[in-house]
PDB file of C-alpha atoms in Angstrom:
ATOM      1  CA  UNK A   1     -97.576 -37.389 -48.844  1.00 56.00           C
ATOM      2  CA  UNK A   2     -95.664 -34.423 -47.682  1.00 63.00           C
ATOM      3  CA  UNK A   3     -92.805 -35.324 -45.698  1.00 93.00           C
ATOM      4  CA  UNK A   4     -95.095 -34.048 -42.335  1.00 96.00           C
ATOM      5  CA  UNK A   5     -97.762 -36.270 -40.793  1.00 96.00           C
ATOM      6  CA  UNK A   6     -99.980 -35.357 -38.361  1.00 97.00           C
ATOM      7  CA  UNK A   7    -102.667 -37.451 -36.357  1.00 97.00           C
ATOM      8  CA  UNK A   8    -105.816 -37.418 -35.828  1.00 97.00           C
ATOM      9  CA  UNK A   9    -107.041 -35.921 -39.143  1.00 95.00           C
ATOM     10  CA  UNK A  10    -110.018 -34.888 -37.157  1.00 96.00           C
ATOM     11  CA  UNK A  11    -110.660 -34.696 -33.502  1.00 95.00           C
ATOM     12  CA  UNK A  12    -113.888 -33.798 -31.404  1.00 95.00           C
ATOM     13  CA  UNK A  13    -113.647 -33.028 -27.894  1.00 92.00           C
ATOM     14  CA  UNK A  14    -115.465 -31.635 -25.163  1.00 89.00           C
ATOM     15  CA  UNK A  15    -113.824 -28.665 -23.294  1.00 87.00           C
ATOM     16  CA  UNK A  16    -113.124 -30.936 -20.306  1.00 86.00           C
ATOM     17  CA  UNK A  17    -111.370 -33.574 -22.335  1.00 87.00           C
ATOM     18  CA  UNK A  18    -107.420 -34.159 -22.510  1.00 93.00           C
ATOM     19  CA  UNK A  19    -105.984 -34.504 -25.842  1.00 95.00           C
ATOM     20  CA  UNK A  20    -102.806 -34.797 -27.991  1.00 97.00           C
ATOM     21  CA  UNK A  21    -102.067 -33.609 -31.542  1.00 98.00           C
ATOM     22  CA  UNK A  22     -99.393 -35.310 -32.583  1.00 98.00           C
ATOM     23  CA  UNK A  23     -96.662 -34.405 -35.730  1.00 98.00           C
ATOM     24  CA  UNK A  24     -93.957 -36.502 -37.558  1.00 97.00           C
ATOM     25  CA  UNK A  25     -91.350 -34.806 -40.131  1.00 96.00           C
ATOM     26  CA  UNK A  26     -89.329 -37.551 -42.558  1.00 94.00           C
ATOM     27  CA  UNK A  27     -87.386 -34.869 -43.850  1.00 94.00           C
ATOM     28  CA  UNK A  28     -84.524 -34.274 -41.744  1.00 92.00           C
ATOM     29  CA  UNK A  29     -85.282 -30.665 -40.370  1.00 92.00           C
ATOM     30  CA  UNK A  30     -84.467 -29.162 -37.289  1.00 89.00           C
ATOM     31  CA  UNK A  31     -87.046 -26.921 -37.116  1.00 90.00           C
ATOM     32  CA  UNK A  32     -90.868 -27.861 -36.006  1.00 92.00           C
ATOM     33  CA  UNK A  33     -93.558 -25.075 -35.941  1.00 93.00           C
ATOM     34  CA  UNK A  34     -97.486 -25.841 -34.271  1.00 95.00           C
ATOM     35  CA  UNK A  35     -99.897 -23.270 -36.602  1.00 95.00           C
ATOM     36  CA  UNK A  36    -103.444 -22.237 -35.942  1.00 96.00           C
ATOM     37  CA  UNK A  37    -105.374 -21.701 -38.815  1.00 95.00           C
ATOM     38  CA  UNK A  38    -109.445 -19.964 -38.321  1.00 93.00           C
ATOM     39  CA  UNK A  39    -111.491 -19.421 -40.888  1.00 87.00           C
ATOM     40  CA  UNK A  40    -111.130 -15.837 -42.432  1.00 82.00           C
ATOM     41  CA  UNK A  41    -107.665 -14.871 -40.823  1.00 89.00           C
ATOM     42  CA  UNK A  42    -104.093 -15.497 -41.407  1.00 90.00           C
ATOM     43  CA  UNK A  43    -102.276 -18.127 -40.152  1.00 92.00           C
ATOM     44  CA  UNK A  44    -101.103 -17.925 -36.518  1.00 92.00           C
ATOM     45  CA  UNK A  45     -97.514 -18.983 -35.142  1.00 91.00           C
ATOM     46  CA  UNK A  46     -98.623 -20.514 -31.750  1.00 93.00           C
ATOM     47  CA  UNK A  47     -94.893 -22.082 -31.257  1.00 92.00           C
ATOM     48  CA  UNK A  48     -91.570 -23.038 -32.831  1.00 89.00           C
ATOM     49  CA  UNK A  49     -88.585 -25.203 -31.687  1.00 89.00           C
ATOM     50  CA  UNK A  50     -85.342 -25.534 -33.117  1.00 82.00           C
ATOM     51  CA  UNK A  51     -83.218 -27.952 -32.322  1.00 75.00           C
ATOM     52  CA  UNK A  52     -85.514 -28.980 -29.665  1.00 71.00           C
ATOM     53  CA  UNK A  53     -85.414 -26.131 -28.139  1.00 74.00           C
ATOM     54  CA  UNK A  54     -88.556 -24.033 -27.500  1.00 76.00           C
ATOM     55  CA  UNK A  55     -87.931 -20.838 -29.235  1.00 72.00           C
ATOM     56  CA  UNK A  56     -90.893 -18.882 -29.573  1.00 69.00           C
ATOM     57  CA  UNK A  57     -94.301 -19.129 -27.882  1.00 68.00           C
ATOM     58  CA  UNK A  58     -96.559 -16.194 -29.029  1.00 69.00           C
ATOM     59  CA  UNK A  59     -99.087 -15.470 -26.312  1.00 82.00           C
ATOM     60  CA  UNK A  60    -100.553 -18.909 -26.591  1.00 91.00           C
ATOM     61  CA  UNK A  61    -102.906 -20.351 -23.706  1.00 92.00           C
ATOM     62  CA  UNK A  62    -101.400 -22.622 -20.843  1.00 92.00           C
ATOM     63  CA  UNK A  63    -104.755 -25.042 -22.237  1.00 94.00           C
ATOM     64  CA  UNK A  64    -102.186 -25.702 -25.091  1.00 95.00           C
ATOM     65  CA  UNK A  65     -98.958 -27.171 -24.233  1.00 94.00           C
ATOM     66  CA  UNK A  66     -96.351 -28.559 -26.748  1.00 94.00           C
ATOM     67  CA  UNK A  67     -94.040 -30.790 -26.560  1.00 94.00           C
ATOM     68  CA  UNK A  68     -90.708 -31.538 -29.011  1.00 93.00           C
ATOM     69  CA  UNK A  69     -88.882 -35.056 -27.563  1.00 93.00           C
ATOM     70  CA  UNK A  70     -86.888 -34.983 -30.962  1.00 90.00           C
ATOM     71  CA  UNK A  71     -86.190 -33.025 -33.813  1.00 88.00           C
ATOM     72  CA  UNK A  72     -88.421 -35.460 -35.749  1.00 93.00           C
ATOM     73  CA  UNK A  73     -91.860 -35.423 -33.466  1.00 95.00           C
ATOM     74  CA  UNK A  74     -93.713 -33.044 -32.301  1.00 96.00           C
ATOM     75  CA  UNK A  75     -96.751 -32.834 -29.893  1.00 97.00           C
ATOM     76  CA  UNK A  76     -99.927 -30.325 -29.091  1.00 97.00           C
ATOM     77  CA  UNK A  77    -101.007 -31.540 -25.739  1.00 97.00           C
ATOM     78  CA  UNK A  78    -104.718 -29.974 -25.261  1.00 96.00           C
ATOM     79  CA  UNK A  79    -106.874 -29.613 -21.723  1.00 93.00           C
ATOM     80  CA  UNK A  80    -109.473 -27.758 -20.821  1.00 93.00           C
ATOM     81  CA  UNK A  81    -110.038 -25.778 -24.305  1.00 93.00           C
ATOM     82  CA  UNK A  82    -112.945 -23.317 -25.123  1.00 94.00           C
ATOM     83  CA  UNK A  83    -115.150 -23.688 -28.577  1.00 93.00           C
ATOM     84  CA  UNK A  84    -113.296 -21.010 -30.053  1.00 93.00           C
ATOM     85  CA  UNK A  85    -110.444 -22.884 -29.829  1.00 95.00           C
ATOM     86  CA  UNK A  86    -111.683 -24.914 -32.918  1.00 96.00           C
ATOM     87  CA  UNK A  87    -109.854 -24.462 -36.043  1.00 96.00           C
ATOM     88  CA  UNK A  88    -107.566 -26.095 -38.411  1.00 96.00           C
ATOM     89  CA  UNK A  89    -103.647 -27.318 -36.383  1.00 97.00           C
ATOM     90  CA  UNK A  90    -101.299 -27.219 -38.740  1.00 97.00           C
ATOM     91  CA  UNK A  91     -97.787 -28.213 -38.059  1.00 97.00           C
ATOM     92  CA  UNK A  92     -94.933 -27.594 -39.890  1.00 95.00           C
ATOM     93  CA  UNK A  93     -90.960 -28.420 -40.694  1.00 94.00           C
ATOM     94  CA  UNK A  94     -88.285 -26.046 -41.706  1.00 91.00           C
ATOM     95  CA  UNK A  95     -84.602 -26.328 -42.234  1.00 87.00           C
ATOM     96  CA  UNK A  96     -81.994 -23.963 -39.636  1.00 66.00           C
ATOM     97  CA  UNK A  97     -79.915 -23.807 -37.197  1.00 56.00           C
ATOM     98  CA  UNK A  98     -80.875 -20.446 -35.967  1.00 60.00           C
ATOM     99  CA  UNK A  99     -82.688 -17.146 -36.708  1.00 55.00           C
ATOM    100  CA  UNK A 100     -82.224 -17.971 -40.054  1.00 54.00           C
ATOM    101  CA  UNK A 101     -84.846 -21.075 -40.131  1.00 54.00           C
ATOM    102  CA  UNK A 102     -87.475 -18.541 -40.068  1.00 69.00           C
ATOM    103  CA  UNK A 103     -85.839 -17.468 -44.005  1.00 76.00           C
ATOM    104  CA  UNK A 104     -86.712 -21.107 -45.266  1.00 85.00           C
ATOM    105  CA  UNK A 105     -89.564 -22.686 -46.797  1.00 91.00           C
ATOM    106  CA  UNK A 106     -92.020 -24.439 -44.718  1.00 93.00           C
ATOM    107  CA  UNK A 107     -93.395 -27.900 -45.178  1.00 94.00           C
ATOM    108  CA  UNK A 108     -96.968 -28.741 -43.418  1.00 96.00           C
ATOM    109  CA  UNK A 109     -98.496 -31.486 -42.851  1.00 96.00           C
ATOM    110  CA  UNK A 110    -102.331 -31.828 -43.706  1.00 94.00           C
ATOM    111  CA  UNK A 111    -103.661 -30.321 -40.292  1.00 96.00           C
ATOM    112  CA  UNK A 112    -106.007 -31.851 -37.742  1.00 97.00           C
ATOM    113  CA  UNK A 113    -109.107 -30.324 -37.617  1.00 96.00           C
ATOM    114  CA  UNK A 114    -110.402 -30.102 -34.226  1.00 96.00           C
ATOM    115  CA  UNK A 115    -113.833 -28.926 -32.766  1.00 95.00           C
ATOM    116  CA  UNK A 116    -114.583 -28.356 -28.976  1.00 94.00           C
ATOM    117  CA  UNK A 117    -118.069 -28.409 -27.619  1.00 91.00           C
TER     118      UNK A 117
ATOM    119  CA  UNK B   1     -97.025  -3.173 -36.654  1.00 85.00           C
ATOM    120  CA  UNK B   2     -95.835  -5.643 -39.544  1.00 89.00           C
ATOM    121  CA  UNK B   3     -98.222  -6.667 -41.491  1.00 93.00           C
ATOM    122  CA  UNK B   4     -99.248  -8.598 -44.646  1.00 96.00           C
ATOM    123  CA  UNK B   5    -102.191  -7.644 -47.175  1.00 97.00           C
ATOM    124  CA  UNK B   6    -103.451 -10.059 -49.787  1.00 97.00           C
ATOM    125  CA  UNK B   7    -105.522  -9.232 -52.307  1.00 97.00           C
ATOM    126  CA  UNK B   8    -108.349  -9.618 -53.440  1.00 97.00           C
ATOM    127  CA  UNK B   9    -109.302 -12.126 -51.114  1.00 95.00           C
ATOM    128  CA  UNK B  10    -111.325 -14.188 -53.271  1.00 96.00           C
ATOM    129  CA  UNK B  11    -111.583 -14.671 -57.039  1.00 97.00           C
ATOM    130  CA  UNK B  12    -113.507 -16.200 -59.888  1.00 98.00           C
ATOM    131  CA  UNK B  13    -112.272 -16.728 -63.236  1.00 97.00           C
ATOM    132  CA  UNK B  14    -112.798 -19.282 -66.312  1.00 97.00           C
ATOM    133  CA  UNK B  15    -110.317 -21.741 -67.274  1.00 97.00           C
ATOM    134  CA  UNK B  16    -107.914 -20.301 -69.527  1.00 97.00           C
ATOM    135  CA  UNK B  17    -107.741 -16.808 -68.210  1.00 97.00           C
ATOM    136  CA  UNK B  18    -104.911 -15.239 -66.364  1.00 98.00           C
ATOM    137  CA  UNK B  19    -105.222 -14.150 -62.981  1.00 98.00           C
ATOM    138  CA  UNK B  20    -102.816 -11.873 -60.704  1.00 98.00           C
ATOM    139  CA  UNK B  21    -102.453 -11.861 -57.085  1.00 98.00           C
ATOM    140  CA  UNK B  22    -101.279  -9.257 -55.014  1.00 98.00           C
ATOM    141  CA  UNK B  23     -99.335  -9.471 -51.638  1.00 98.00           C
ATOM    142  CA  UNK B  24     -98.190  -6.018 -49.862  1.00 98.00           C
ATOM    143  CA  UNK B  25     -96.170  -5.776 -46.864  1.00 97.00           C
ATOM    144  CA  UNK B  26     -94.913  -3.837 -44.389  1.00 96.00           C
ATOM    145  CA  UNK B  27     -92.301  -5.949 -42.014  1.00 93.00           C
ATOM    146  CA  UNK B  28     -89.306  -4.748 -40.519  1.00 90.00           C
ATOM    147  CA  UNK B  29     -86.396  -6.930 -41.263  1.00 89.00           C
ATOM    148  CA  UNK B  30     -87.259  -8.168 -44.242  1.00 92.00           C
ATOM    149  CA  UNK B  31     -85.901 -11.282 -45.235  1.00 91.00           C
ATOM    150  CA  UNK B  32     -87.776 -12.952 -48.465  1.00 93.00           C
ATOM    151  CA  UNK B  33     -91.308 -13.337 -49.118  1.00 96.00           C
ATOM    152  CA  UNK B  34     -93.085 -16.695 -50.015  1.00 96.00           C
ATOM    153  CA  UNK B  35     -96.121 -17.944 -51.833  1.00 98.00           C
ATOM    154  CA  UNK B  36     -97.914 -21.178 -50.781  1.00 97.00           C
ATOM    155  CA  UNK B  37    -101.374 -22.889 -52.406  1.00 97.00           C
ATOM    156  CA  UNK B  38    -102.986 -24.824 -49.995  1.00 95.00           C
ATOM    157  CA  UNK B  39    -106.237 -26.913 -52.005  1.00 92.00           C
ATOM    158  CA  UNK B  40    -107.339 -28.497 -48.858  1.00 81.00           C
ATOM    159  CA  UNK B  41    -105.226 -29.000 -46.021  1.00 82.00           C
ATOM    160  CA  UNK B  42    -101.418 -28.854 -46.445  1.00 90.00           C
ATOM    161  CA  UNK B  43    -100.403 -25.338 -47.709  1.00 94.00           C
ATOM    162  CA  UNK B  44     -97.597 -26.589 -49.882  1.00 95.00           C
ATOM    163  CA  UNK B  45     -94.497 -23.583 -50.692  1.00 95.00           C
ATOM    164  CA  UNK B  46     -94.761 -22.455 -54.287  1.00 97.00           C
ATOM    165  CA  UNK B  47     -92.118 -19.509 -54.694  1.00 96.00           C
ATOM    166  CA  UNK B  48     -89.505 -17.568 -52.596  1.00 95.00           C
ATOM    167  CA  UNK B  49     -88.558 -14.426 -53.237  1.00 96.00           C
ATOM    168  CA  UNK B  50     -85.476 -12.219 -51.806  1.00 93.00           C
ATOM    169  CA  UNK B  51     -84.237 -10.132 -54.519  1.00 89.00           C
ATOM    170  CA  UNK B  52     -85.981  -7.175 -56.453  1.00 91.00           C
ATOM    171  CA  UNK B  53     -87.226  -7.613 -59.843  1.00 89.00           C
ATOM    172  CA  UNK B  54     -86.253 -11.107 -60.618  1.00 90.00           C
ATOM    173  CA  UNK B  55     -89.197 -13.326 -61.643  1.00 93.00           C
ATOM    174  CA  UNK B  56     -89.526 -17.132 -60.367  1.00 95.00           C
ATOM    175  CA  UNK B  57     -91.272 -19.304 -62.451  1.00 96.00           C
ATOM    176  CA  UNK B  58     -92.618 -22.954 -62.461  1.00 96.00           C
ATOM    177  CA  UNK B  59     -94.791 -24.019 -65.730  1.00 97.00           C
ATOM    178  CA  UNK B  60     -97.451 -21.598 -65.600  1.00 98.00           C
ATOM    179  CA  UNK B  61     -96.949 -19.512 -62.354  1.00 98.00           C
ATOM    180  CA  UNK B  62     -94.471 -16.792 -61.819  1.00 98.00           C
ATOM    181  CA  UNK B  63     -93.931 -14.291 -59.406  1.00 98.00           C
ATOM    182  CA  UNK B  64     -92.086 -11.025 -58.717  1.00 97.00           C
ATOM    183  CA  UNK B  65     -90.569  -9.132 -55.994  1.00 97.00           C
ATOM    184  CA  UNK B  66     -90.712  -5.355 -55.743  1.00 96.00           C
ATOM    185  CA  UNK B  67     -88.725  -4.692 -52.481  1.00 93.00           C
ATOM    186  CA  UNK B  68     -88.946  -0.902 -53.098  1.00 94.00           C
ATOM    187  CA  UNK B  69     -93.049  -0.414 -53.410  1.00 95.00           C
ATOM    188  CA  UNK B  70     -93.069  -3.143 -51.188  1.00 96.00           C
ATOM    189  CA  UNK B  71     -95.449  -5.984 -53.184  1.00 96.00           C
ATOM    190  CA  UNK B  72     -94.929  -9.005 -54.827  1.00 98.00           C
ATOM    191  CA  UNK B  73     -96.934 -10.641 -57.491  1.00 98.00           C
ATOM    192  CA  UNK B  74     -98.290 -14.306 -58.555  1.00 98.00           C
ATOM    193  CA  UNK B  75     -99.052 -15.105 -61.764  1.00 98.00           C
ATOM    194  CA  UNK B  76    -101.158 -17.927 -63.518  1.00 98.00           C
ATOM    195  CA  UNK B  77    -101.400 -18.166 -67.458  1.00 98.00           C
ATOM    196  CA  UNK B  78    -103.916 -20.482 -68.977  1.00 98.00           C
ATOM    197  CA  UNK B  79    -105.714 -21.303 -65.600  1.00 98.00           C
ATOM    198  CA  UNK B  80    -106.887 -24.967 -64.912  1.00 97.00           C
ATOM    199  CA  UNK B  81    -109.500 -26.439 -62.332  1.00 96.00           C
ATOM    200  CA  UNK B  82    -106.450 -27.226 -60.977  1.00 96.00           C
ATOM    201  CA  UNK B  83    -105.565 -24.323 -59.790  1.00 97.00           C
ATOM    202  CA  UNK B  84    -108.638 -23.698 -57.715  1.00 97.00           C
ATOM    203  CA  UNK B  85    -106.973 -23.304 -54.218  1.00 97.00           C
ATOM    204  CA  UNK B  86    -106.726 -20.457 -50.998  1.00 96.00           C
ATOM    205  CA  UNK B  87    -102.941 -18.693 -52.269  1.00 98.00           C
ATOM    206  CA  UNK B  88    -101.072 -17.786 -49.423  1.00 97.00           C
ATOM    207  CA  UNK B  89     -98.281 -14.843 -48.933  1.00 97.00           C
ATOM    208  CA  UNK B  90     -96.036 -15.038 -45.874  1.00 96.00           C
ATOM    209  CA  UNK B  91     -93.011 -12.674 -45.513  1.00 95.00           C
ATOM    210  CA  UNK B  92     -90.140 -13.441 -43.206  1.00 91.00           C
ATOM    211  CA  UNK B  93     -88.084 -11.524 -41.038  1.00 88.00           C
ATOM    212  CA  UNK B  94     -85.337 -11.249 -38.767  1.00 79.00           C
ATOM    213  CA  UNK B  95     -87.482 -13.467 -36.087  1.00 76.00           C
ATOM    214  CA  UNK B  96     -90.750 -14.442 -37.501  1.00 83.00           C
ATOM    215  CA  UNK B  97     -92.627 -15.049 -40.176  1.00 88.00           C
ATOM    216  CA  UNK B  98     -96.087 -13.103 -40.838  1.00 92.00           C
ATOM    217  CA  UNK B  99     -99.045 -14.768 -43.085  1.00 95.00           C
ATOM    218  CA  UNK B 100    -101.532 -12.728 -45.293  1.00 96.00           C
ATOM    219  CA  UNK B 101    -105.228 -13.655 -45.164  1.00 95.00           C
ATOM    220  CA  UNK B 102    -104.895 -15.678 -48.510  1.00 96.00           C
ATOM    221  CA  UNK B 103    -106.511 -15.255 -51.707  1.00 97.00           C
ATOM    222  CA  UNK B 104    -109.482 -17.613 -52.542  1.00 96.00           C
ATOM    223  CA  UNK B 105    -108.910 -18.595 -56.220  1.00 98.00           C
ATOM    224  CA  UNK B 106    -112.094 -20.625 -57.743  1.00 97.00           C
ATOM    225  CA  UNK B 107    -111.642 -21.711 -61.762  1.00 97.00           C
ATOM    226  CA  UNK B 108    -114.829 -22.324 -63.052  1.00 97.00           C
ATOM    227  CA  UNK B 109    -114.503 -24.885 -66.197  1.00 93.00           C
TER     228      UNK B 109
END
């Protein structure tokens, strides 16, 4: 158990399907990050919030659209996605106020892994 | 452009030997650089680093930060099956944080 939770472990959809990733942190953090993780390259930021508050969103496709209700959940809504869209969706907690959350230690949760076909 | 270098990407050792990873950056704003293992899913944090030449250690694993070469270090004595996992260097800055590719550790008993 690592303080993060995310659901579905897996998910298979077709690229017309709707679809939400969904993320839970138990450890009090104020930060909430949405990773994409491909086989053979580094982890990408796709978005972070702070205090619920959307504070980075690094080029991502409008076919991925998050959502941060609290500072404890955290959702991936996905429509329309494309095959190479498939990869590992990590999400991840962080402690901050500011700037400065990006200087502390992440904790993930266990990924979904999704594949569109 | 920033960016993180891991190396070598993958490794195989017996258990028992000792095995260094490498992590080189070049980031603007540095802030402190941090090691996760991830086995299978969740990378889970292992080290952070901020200051120059002062090791971290936990059991068997240390690291070290050279801010002027720009490079870090991990560590692991006495490897274990264990330890088989993807290692992965991430360096933070003023407004993000930047991952390396990872290092592919396999311990063969």
């Amino acid at each position: 158990e690592t303080g993060v939770t995310q659901t579905p472990r897996h998910l298979v959809m077709g690229m017309t399907n709707k679809k939400s990733l969904k993320c839970e942190q138990h450890l009090g953090h104020n930060a909430m990050y949405w990773y994409k993780q491909s086989a053979k390259k580094p982890l990408e930021l796709m978005f972070v919030y702070n205090f619920k508050e959307q504070t980075e969103n690094n080029s991502v496709p409008s076919r991925f659209s998050p959502e941060c209700p609290n500072s404890s959940h955290l959702f991936l809504h996905l429509h329309t996605l494309q095959p190479e869209d498939s990869a590992l969706y990590l999400c991840a907690s962080s402690r901050g106020t500011d700037r400065a959350s990006y200087n502390s230690p992440l904790h993930f949760g266990n990924g979904t892994r999704l594949t569109v076909t | 452009e920033d960016k993180v270098v891991q190396s070598p990407l993958s490794l195989v050792v017996h258990e028992g030997d000792t095995v260094t990873l490498n992590c080189s950056y070049e980031v603007t704003n540095f802030r402190s650089l941090l090691w996760y293992k991830q086995e299978k899913k969740a990378p889970t944090f292992l080290f952070m680093l901020t200051s120059s030449g002062i090791e971290k250690k936990s059991g068997r694993l240390s690291s070290i930060l050279d801010k002027k070469e720009l490079f870090s270090i991990l560590n692991i004595t006495a490897t274990q099956t264990g330890d088989s996992a993807v290692y992965l260097c991430a360096v933070s800055a003023l407004d993000k944080i930047i991952f390396g590719k990872g290092t592919r550790l396999h311990i063969l008993p």
